[in-house]
Short mmCIF file of C-alpha atoms and ligand atoms in Angstrom, two decimals:
data_model
loop_
_atom_site.label_atom_id
_atom_site.label_comp_id
_atom_site.label_asym_id
_atom_site.label_seq_id
_atom_site.Cartn_x
_atom_site.Cartn_y
_atom_site.Cartn_z
CA UNK A 1 -21.66 31.63 -34.04
CA UNK A 2 -18.99 33.58 -32.27
CA UNK A 3 -18.55 37.30 -31.75
CA UNK A 4 -15.71 37.20 -34.30
CA UNK A 5 -17.05 38.15 -37.75
CA UNK A 6 -17.03 35.55 -40.51
CA UNK A 7 -14.85 37.81 -42.65
CA UNK A 8 -12.15 37.79 -39.98
CA UNK A 9 -11.89 34.00 -40.06
CA UNK A 10 -11.48 34.27 -43.84
CA UNK A 11 -8.72 36.86 -43.35
CA UNK A 12 -6.92 34.57 -40.91
CA UNK A 13 -7.03 31.65 -43.33
CA UNK A 14 -5.86 33.87 -46.17
CA UNK A 15 -2.97 35.18 -44.08
CA UNK A 16 -1.93 31.65 -43.17
CA UNK A 17 -2.10 30.49 -46.77
CA UNK A 18 0.04 33.49 -47.68
CA UNK A 19 2.73 32.18 -45.33
CA UNK A 20 2.67 28.64 -46.74
CA UNK A 21 5.12 27.61 -49.43
CA UNK A 22 3.79 27.02 -52.92
CA UNK A 23 2.39 23.55 -53.60
CA UNK A 24 1.36 22.79 -50.04
CA UNK A 25 -1.62 21.76 -47.93
CA UNK A 26 -2.39 22.46 -44.27
CA UNK A 27 -4.36 19.91 -42.27
CA UNK A 28 -5.77 20.51 -38.81
CA UNK A 29 -8.21 18.36 -36.83
CA UNK A 30 -10.80 19.64 -34.35
CA UNK A 31 -10.36 18.73 -30.67
CA UNK A 32 -11.62 15.24 -29.88
CA UNK A 33 -14.44 14.59 -27.41
CA UNK A 34 -12.96 13.51 -24.08
CA UNK A 35 -14.66 11.24 -21.58
CA UNK A 36 -14.89 12.03 -17.91
CA UNK A 37 -16.10 8.58 -16.92
CA UNK A 38 -17.90 5.74 -18.71
CA UNK A 39 -20.26 7.42 -21.22
CA UNK A 40 -20.10 10.90 -19.70
CA UNK A 41 -18.22 13.49 -21.72
CA UNK A 42 -16.32 16.55 -20.55
CA UNK A 43 -17.85 19.80 -21.74
CA UNK A 44 -16.58 20.13 -25.29
CA UNK A 45 -13.92 22.76 -25.93
CA UNK A 46 -12.69 23.32 -29.47
CA UNK A 47 -8.94 23.22 -30.19
CA UNK A 48 -7.70 26.81 -30.05
CA UNK A 49 -5.91 26.75 -33.42
CA UNK A 50 -8.91 25.13 -35.09
CA UNK A 51 -11.17 27.72 -33.48
CA UNK A 52 -8.89 30.51 -34.66
CA UNK A 53 -9.08 29.40 -38.28
CA UNK A 54 -12.69 28.23 -38.51
CA UNK A 55 -14.90 29.28 -35.59
CA UNK A 56 -16.45 25.87 -36.20
CA UNK A 57 -17.76 24.56 -32.88
CA UNK A 58 -17.95 20.79 -33.35
CA UNK A 59 -15.71 17.78 -32.80
CA UNK A 60 -15.09 15.23 -35.57
CA UNK A 61 -14.09 17.90 -38.04
CA UNK A 62 -10.94 18.40 -40.10
CA UNK A 63 -9.80 21.54 -41.86
CA UNK A 64 -7.74 21.41 -45.06
CA UNK A 65 -6.30 24.59 -46.57
CA UNK A 66 -5.04 24.14 -50.08
CA UNK A 67 -3.73 27.43 -51.51
CA UNK A 68 -4.36 27.73 -55.22
CA UNK A 69 -6.80 24.81 -55.46
CA UNK A 70 -9.12 25.54 -58.34
CA UNK A 71 -12.27 24.14 -56.71
CA UNK A 72 -11.80 25.93 -53.42
CA UNK A 73 -8.95 26.49 -51.01
CA UNK A 74 -10.84 25.87 -47.76
CA UNK A 75 -12.20 22.36 -47.39
CA UNK A 76 -13.96 21.25 -44.22
CA UNK A 77 -14.87 17.71 -43.21
CA UNK A 78 -17.59 17.55 -40.57
CA UNK A 79 -20.34 15.38 -39.14
CA UNK A 80 -23.34 14.85 -41.35
CA UNK A 81 -26.79 15.95 -40.32
CA UNK A 82 -28.64 13.02 -38.76
CA UNK A 83 -32.09 13.72 -37.28
CA UNK A 84 -32.05 10.55 -35.20
CA UNK A 85 -28.71 11.35 -33.52
CA UNK A 86 -29.52 15.05 -33.29
CA UNK A 87 -32.63 14.18 -31.31
CA UNK A 88 -30.34 12.88 -28.55
CA UNK A 89 -27.17 14.93 -28.95
CA UNK A 90 -28.32 18.26 -30.32
CA UNK A 91 -28.13 19.95 -33.67
CA UNK A 92 -25.15 19.54 -35.98
CA UNK A 93 -24.02 22.07 -38.53
CA UNK A 94 -23.61 19.61 -41.38
CA UNK A 95 -21.63 20.13 -44.60
CA UNK A 96 -24.20 22.36 -46.30
CA UNK A 97 -24.29 24.91 -43.51
CA UNK A 98 -20.53 24.63 -43.08
CA UNK A 99 -20.35 26.19 -46.54
CA UNK A 100 -23.24 28.59 -45.99
CA UNK A 101 -22.35 29.86 -42.51
CA UNK A 102 -18.70 29.05 -41.89
CA UNK A 103 -17.19 30.10 -45.17
CA UNK A 104 -15.96 26.69 -46.36
CA UNK A 105 -15.47 26.52 -50.12
CA UNK A 106 -16.27 22.84 -50.03
CA UNK A 107 -17.48 20.63 -47.20
CA UNK A 108 -17.77 16.84 -46.99
CA UNK A 109 -19.06 14.33 -44.46
CA UNK A 110 -16.27 13.30 -42.10
CA UNK A 111 -17.10 9.67 -42.96
CA UNK A 112 -15.82 10.34 -46.49
CA UNK A 113 -12.45 11.76 -45.38
CA UNK A 114 -10.51 8.55 -46.17
CA UNK A 115 -11.74 8.66 -49.76
CA UNK A 116 -11.21 12.38 -50.30
CA UNK A 117 -8.31 13.74 -48.24
CA UNK A 118 -5.56 11.50 -49.71
CA UNK A 119 -6.57 12.86 -53.11
CA UNK A 120 -6.16 16.42 -51.82
CA UNK A 121 -2.72 15.62 -50.36
CA UNK A 122 -1.54 13.83 -53.50
CA UNK A 123 0.62 16.04 -55.69
CA UNK A 124 1.33 18.54 -52.90
CA UNK A 125 5.02 18.92 -52.01
CA UNK A 126 4.51 19.84 -48.37
CA UNK A 127 2.03 19.06 -45.65
CA UNK A 128 1.72 21.66 -42.89
CA UNK A 129 0.61 19.89 -39.77
CA UNK A 130 0.95 20.17 -35.97
CA UNK A 131 3.27 17.19 -35.71
CA UNK A 132 2.84 15.15 -32.52
CA UNK A 133 -0.02 17.19 -31.08
CA UNK A 134 -2.60 14.45 -31.60
CA UNK A 135 -1.08 10.93 -31.82
CA UNK A 136 -4.26 9.32 -33.17
CA UNK A 137 -4.45 11.85 -35.96
CA UNK A 138 -0.68 11.53 -36.61
CA UNK A 139 -1.22 7.84 -37.35
CA UNK A 140 -4.20 8.66 -39.51
CA UNK A 141 -2.23 11.17 -41.55
CA UNK A 142 0.68 8.77 -42.03
CA UNK A 143 -1.79 6.11 -43.20
CA UNK A 144 -3.11 8.50 -45.83
CA UNK A 145 0.40 9.40 -46.94
CA UNK A 146 1.31 5.69 -47.12
CA UNK A 147 -1.77 5.12 -49.22
CA UNK A 148 -0.43 7.65 -51.74
CA UNK A 149 3.06 6.11 -51.59
CA UNK A 150 1.57 2.70 -52.35
CA UNK A 151 0.27 4.13 -55.62
CA UNK A 152 3.57 5.75 -56.61
CA UNK A 153 4.05 3.16 -59.34
CA UNK A 154 0.78 4.40 -60.86
CA UNK A 155 2.19 7.92 -60.93
CA UNK A 156 0.88 9.17 -57.56
CA UNK A 157 3.11 11.82 -55.99
CA UNK A 158 3.38 11.62 -52.19
CA UNK A 159 4.38 14.77 -50.28
CA UNK A 160 8.09 15.18 -49.62
CA UNK A 161 8.01 17.31 -46.48
CA UNK A 162 6.07 17.62 -43.26
CA UNK A 163 6.26 21.17 -41.90
CA UNK A 164 5.19 22.34 -38.42
CA UNK A 165 1.95 24.26 -38.81
CA UNK A 166 1.55 25.56 -35.27
CA UNK A 167 4.37 28.16 -35.25
CA UNK A 168 2.72 29.96 -38.18
CA UNK A 169 -0.67 30.06 -36.48
CA UNK A 170 0.80 30.96 -33.10
CA UNK A 171 2.69 33.96 -34.38
CA UNK A 172 -0.55 35.25 -35.92
CA UNK A 173 -2.54 34.56 -32.76
CA UNK A 174 -0.19 36.72 -30.70
CA UNK A 175 -1.49 39.86 -32.41
CA UNK A 176 -5.10 40.45 -31.48
CA UNK A 177 -7.46 42.25 -33.84
CA UNK A 178 -9.99 44.84 -32.71
CA UNK A 179 -12.71 42.16 -32.73
CA UNK A 180 -10.62 39.85 -30.55
CA UNK A 181 -9.85 42.64 -28.11
CA UNK A 182 -13.56 43.36 -27.83
CA UNK A 183 -14.22 39.74 -26.85
CA UNK A 184 -11.36 39.64 -24.32
CA UNK A 185 -12.59 42.97 -22.91
CA UNK A 186 -16.08 41.51 -22.51
CA UNK A 187 -14.72 38.34 -20.88
CA UNK A 188 -12.67 40.50 -18.50
CA UNK A 189 -15.73 42.62 -17.66
CA UNK A 190 -17.69 39.50 -16.70
CA UNK A 191 -14.77 38.30 -14.56
CA UNK A 192 -14.63 41.73 -12.90
CA UNK A 193 -18.26 41.34 -11.84
CA UNK A 194 -17.55 37.81 -10.60
CA UNK A 195 -14.63 38.93 -8.42
CA UNK A 196 -16.64 41.81 -6.97
CA UNK A 197 -19.47 39.43 -6.18
CA UNK A 198 -17.16 36.97 -4.41
CA UNK A 199 -15.58 39.75 -2.34
CA UNK A 200 -19.01 40.99 -1.35
CA UNK A 201 -20.22 37.50 -0.43
CA UNK A 202 -17.17 36.57 1.64
CA UNK A 203 -17.87 35.74 5.31
CA UNK A 204 -16.01 33.67 7.89
CA UNK A 205 -17.65 30.27 8.26
CA UNK A 206 -18.32 29.82 4.55
CA UNK A 207 -16.12 27.46 2.57
CA UNK A 208 -13.93 28.30 -0.38
CA UNK A 209 -16.38 26.61 -2.74
CA UNK A 210 -19.11 28.98 -1.63
CA UNK A 211 -17.09 31.81 -3.14
CA UNK A 212 -16.46 29.64 -6.21
CA UNK A 213 -20.25 29.34 -6.51
CA UNK A 214 -20.52 33.14 -6.56
CA UNK A 215 -17.94 33.26 -9.35
CA UNK A 216 -19.70 30.58 -11.37
CA UNK A 217 -23.02 32.34 -10.96
CA UNK A 218 -21.62 35.63 -12.20
CA UNK A 219 -19.80 34.00 -15.13
CA UNK A 220 -22.90 32.27 -16.42
CA UNK A 221 -25.21 35.13 -15.58
CA UNK A 222 -22.83 37.32 -17.60
CA UNK A 223 -23.05 35.00 -20.61
CA UNK A 224 -19.86 32.95 -20.18
CA UNK A 225 -20.64 29.26 -19.74
CA UNK A 226 -17.08 28.13 -19.10
CA UNK A 227 -14.15 29.14 -16.97
CA UNK A 228 -10.88 29.64 -18.78
CA UNK A 229 -9.16 27.33 -16.22
CA UNK A 230 -10.05 25.75 -12.89
CA UNK A 231 -10.89 28.56 -10.46
CA UNK A 232 -8.48 28.91 -7.54
CA UNK A 233 -10.16 29.94 -4.29
CA UNK A 234 -7.35 29.63 -1.75
CA UNK A 235 -7.69 30.87 1.80
CA UNK A 236 -4.95 31.14 4.40
CA UNK A 237 -1.90 28.99 3.67
CA UNK A 238 -3.61 27.43 0.63
CA UNK A 239 -2.72 30.63 -1.22
CA UNK A 240 0.91 29.47 -1.18
CA UNK A 241 -0.03 26.50 -3.42
CA UNK A 242 0.21 27.95 -6.93
CA UNK A 243 -2.33 25.65 -8.58
CA UNK A 244 -4.58 25.01 -5.58
CA UNK A 245 -7.77 23.31 -6.78
CA UNK A 246 -9.46 21.72 -3.76
CA UNK A 247 -11.41 24.87 -2.87
CA UNK A 248 -13.02 23.19 0.13
CA UNK A 249 -11.42 24.79 3.21
CA UNK A 250 -13.27 26.84 5.78
CA UNK A 251 -12.86 30.62 5.50
CA UNK A 252 -11.49 31.91 8.79
CA UNK A 253 -11.33 35.41 10.20
CA UNK A 254 -7.72 36.54 10.18
CA UNK A 255 -6.91 34.76 6.90
CA UNK A 256 -6.59 36.19 3.44
CA UNK A 257 -8.32 34.57 0.50
CA UNK A 258 -6.71 34.55 -2.94
CA UNK A 259 -9.09 34.11 -5.87
CA UNK A 260 -7.60 33.44 -9.29
CA UNK A 261 -10.50 32.97 -11.68
CA UNK A 262 -11.55 34.06 -15.14
CA UNK A 263 -14.30 33.17 -17.54
CA UNK A 264 -13.95 32.14 -21.16
CA UNK A 265 -16.06 33.81 -23.81
CA UNK A 266 -16.16 32.43 -27.36
CA UNK A 267 -12.99 30.55 -26.37
CA UNK A 268 -11.17 33.75 -25.30
CA UNK A 269 -9.79 33.77 -21.77
CA UNK A 270 -9.69 36.25 -18.95
CA UNK A 271 -7.43 35.61 -15.97
CA UNK A 272 -7.89 37.71 -12.85
CA UNK A 273 -6.55 37.45 -9.31
CA UNK A 274 -7.45 39.40 -6.22
CA UNK A 275 -6.47 38.76 -2.61
CA UNK A 276 -8.57 40.07 0.26
CA UNK A 277 -9.17 39.47 3.97
CA UNK A 278 -11.92 37.04 5.04
CA UNK A 279 -12.85 39.46 7.83
CA UNK A 280 -13.00 42.42 5.47
CA UNK A 281 -10.01 44.11 7.16
CA UNK A 282 -6.30 43.43 6.48
CA UNK A 283 -4.04 42.67 9.46
CA UNK A 284 -0.87 44.83 9.70
CA UNK A 285 1.36 42.01 8.34
CA UNK A 286 -1.05 41.21 5.51
CA UNK A 287 -1.33 44.86 4.64
CA UNK A 288 2.38 45.56 4.47
CA UNK A 289 3.04 42.54 2.22
CA UNK A 290 -0.03 43.39 0.14
CA UNK A 291 1.22 46.93 -0.43
CA UNK A 292 4.48 45.55 -1.85
CA UNK A 293 2.64 43.31 -4.32
CA UNK A 294 0.34 46.17 -5.27
CA UNK A 295 3.30 48.49 -5.85
CA UNK A 296 4.88 45.82 -8.07
CA UNK A 297 1.62 45.35 -9.99
CA UNK A 298 1.27 49.09 -10.58
CA UNK A 299 4.93 49.61 -11.46
CA UNK A 300 4.73 46.92 -14.15
CA UNK A 301 2.32 49.03 -16.22
CA UNK A 302 5.04 51.64 -16.62
CA UNK A 303 6.90 49.11 -18.77
CA UNK A 304 4.04 48.05 -21.00
CA UNK A 305 4.12 49.98 -24.25
CA UNK A 306 5.28 49.44 -27.82
CA UNK A 307 9.06 49.32 -27.88
CA UNK A 308 9.43 47.91 -24.35
CA UNK A 309 10.66 44.35 -24.20
CA UNK A 310 8.76 41.46 -22.62
CA UNK A 311 11.10 41.24 -19.62
CA UNK A 312 11.04 44.86 -18.48
CA UNK A 313 7.76 44.66 -16.55
CA UNK A 314 8.87 41.44 -14.89
CA UNK A 315 12.21 42.97 -13.91
CA UNK A 316 10.40 45.95 -12.37
CA UNK A 317 8.26 43.63 -10.21
CA UNK A 318 11.32 41.65 -9.12
CA UNK A 319 13.07 44.82 -7.96
CA UNK A 320 10.10 46.15 -6.00
CA UNK A 321 9.39 42.80 -4.36
CA UNK A 322 13.05 42.27 -3.46
CA UNK A 323 13.33 45.78 -1.99
CA UNK A 324 10.14 45.24 -0.01
CA UNK A 325 11.26 41.89 1.35
CA UNK A 326 14.63 43.38 2.39
CA UNK A 327 12.89 46.29 4.15
CA UNK A 328 10.80 43.83 6.16
CA UNK A 329 13.75 41.55 6.93
CA UNK A 330 12.38 38.57 5.00
CA UNK A 331 15.44 38.75 2.76
CA UNK A 332 18.87 39.82 3.99
CA UNK A 333 21.55 41.33 1.77
CA UNK A 334 21.83 44.03 -0.85
CA UNK A 335 18.99 44.32 -3.35
CA UNK A 336 21.23 44.01 -6.43
CA UNK A 337 22.99 40.92 -5.12
CA UNK A 338 19.70 39.30 -4.11
CA UNK A 339 18.26 39.95 -7.56
CA UNK A 340 21.42 38.60 -9.16
CA UNK A 341 21.21 35.42 -7.06
CA UNK A 342 17.47 35.07 -7.68
CA UNK A 343 16.85 35.05 -3.91
CA UNK A 344 13.37 36.49 -4.44
CA UNK A 345 12.30 33.22 -6.06
CA UNK A 346 11.73 31.70 -2.64
CA UNK A 347 8.82 34.16 -2.31
CA UNK A 348 8.00 35.01 -5.94
CA UNK A 349 8.47 31.89 -8.03
CA UNK A 350 6.59 32.76 -11.21
CA UNK A 351 6.90 35.41 -13.85
CA UNK A 352 4.97 38.68 -13.81
CA UNK A 353 2.70 37.58 -16.64
CA UNK A 354 2.02 35.68 -19.82
CA UNK A 355 0.26 36.20 -23.14
CA UNK A 356 -3.54 35.95 -22.99
CA UNK A 357 -5.94 34.95 -25.75
CA UNK A 358 -7.64 31.79 -26.95
CA UNK A 359 -5.50 30.00 -24.38
CA UNK A 360 -5.12 31.46 -20.92
CA UNK A 361 -1.37 30.94 -21.22
CA UNK A 362 -1.53 31.98 -24.81
CA UNK A 363 0.77 31.03 -27.65
CA UNK A 364 3.47 33.21 -29.16
CA UNK A 365 7.20 33.41 -28.58
CA UNK A 366 8.54 35.44 -25.66
CA UNK A 367 12.00 35.60 -27.20
CA UNK A 368 13.20 36.18 -30.72
CA UNK A 369 16.59 34.50 -30.99
CA UNK A 370 18.56 35.63 -27.93
CA UNK A 371 16.48 38.76 -27.32
CA UNK A 372 13.32 39.30 -25.31
CA UNK A 373 10.46 40.12 -27.62
CA UNK A 374 9.46 43.77 -28.06
CA UNK A 375 5.88 44.62 -27.16
CA UNK A 376 3.61 45.70 -30.03
CA UNK A 377 0.02 46.94 -30.29
CA UNK A 378 -2.49 44.10 -30.16
CA UNK A 379 -0.60 41.91 -27.71
CA UNK A 380 -2.71 40.89 -24.71
CA UNK A 381 -1.13 39.79 -21.46
CA UNK A 382 -1.48 39.47 -17.72
CA UNK A 383 0.34 41.40 -14.99
CA UNK A 384 0.45 39.24 -11.88
CA UNK A 385 3.19 39.69 -9.32
CA UNK A 386 2.86 37.84 -6.02
CA UNK A 387 4.49 37.09 -2.69
CA UNK A 388 4.05 33.69 -1.05
CA UNK A 389 5.62 32.96 2.33
CA UNK A 390 5.73 29.19 2.72
CA UNK A 391 3.96 28.10 5.94
CA UNK A 392 7.08 26.13 7.00
CA UNK A 393 9.63 28.83 6.18
CA UNK A 394 11.73 28.94 9.35
CA UNK A 395 13.96 31.71 8.07
CA UNK A 396 11.29 34.31 8.61
CA UNK A 397 9.36 35.46 11.68
CA UNK A 398 6.27 33.36 12.38
CA UNK A 399 3.90 36.27 11.74
CA UNK A 400 4.68 36.21 7.99
CA UNK A 401 4.30 32.48 7.44
CA UNK A 402 1.47 31.17 5.30
CA UNK A 403 0.60 34.52 3.72
CA UNK A 404 0.08 34.29 -0.04
CA UNK A 405 -0.82 37.29 -2.19
CA UNK A 406 -1.21 37.79 -5.94
CA UNK A 407 -2.79 40.68 -7.83
CA UNK A 408 -3.47 39.89 -11.48
CA UNK A 409 -4.81 42.16 -14.20
CA UNK A 410 -5.40 41.73 -17.93
CA UNK A 411 -3.83 44.25 -20.28
CA UNK A 412 -3.74 44.97 -24.00
CA UNK A 413 -0.85 46.85 -25.57
CA UNK A 414 -2.03 49.69 -27.79
CA UNK A 415 -0.35 52.47 -29.73
CA UNK A 416 -0.44 54.84 -26.75
CA UNK A 417 0.78 52.26 -24.24
CA UNK A 418 -1.74 49.93 -22.71
CA UNK A 419 -5.34 49.39 -21.70
CA UNK A 420 -6.15 47.63 -18.41
CA UNK A 421 -9.27 45.49 -18.77
CA UNK A 422 -9.74 44.51 -15.14
CA UNK A 423 -9.49 47.67 -13.08
CA UNK A 424 -13.18 47.37 -12.15
CA UNK A 425 -12.23 45.06 -9.27
CA UNK A 426 -10.77 47.07 -6.42
CA UNK A 427 -7.18 46.40 -5.54
CA UNK A 428 -6.16 49.22 -3.18
CA UNK A 429 -6.49 48.18 0.47
CA UNK A 430 -9.01 50.91 1.33
CA UNK A 431 -11.11 50.17 -1.77
CA UNK A 432 -11.31 46.47 -0.97
CA UNK A 433 -12.17 47.14 2.66
CA UNK A 434 -14.84 49.63 1.61
CA UNK A 435 -16.49 47.25 -0.90
CA UNK A 436 -16.56 44.49 1.69
CA UNK A 437 -17.82 46.76 4.48
CA UNK A 438 -20.60 48.14 2.27
CA UNK A 439 -21.70 44.60 1.38
CA UNK A 440 -21.79 43.57 5.03
CA UNK A 441 -23.71 46.66 6.05
CA UNK A 442 -26.26 45.99 3.31
CA UNK A 443 -26.99 42.47 4.64
CA UNK A 444 -27.01 43.27 8.37
N1 LIG B 1 -4.53 31.30 -13.62
C1 LIG B 1 -3.30 30.95 -14.18
C2 LIG B 1 -2.35 32.07 -14.16
O1 LIG B 1 -2.57 33.04 -13.47
O2 LIG B 1 -1.39 32.07 -14.87
MN1 LIG B 2 -4.46 33.69 -12.95
MN1 LIG B 3 -2.21 34.37 -15.22
#
């Protein structure tokens, strides 16, 4: 069971059915089990849309929503109870408890889906479905529809339209409820503890994965069994690789280490980055670049409030980073022209943030037509400006090369403006140095 109340899942399904045209059915499969090698499976992670609508934690399940169906609008197909299999693989919910605990109006064994689902589709004008998202299931669905077509001469009515289901769900997912915000806040709080722990444990001579171990310990100790994405622990020049995953380099005095890591709680993500010196003290070059990124991070919050558009915070970070790089001589020219040309992209090649939710890069449109989307209460996002000086950049003085810095926080828009969920990890230079110095003193 998840921290999201059962009644909220029912509200989500009701809202979706309210958006569907009359005479329709929505069909959504659970995420399949994926194999890592031979008979070893990856840790199972439910499909985010399926999770959003059901909270049902198992693979081999299919949701059907049939607005107006007399015998129940929410039908779930799932694995049957089987004591012999459960002895090896763990408990299954089973159709009876799917009704009792997960709010299904009707639940059937997944093995019966071929006999039952075509009958539920038959006579419905439209099928809402995430077309192309799962090729195996696409084929399956078309087989069922063909089965109905084959009986047309007996009066069977196949559906006439396939409609994309995901845009409807994704628009709803963009607006987080109070219960969802509580879960994201809790995930962020666990990640805050993990980042503090890694900063405190950092010593030259350790390897990046030793800090990853500190993160993993804190995540699980805090109650989050999974990370929301592969943790990035990138020291020195590795910080200039955006999706660095090796995490095996030696931590050296004089280098910075960038940690981008967040846990997942009940499928909700947190996504936090801090950058700090291996030695516990920033060098002058590291500090001056760091202060620019920090100023950009802090300035962005001034543009997060209802009525601001999605791009304003990003634009603020671009201006501060461009100004800072000009001041230091890493960029040459006038700030406006450099922004216009996008010259900052050599050093700051990503956007200042993204939506956050059941997916770390969460769903929801950033633009409506030609316009940037306006921020509204309930939207959750990251703020994550950065500066990365490529190690081989010959246009800048050697002392800057190979420095990579990002500072990433998680934020929820509310009526007053915003709430930062991750300010428990220090980000000011003196606060970071103090936390690290205190930790070293304590272990001397
Ligand atoms: N960790 C992925 C990101 O920051 O967007
Ligand atoms: Mn991140
Ligand atoms: Mn992010």
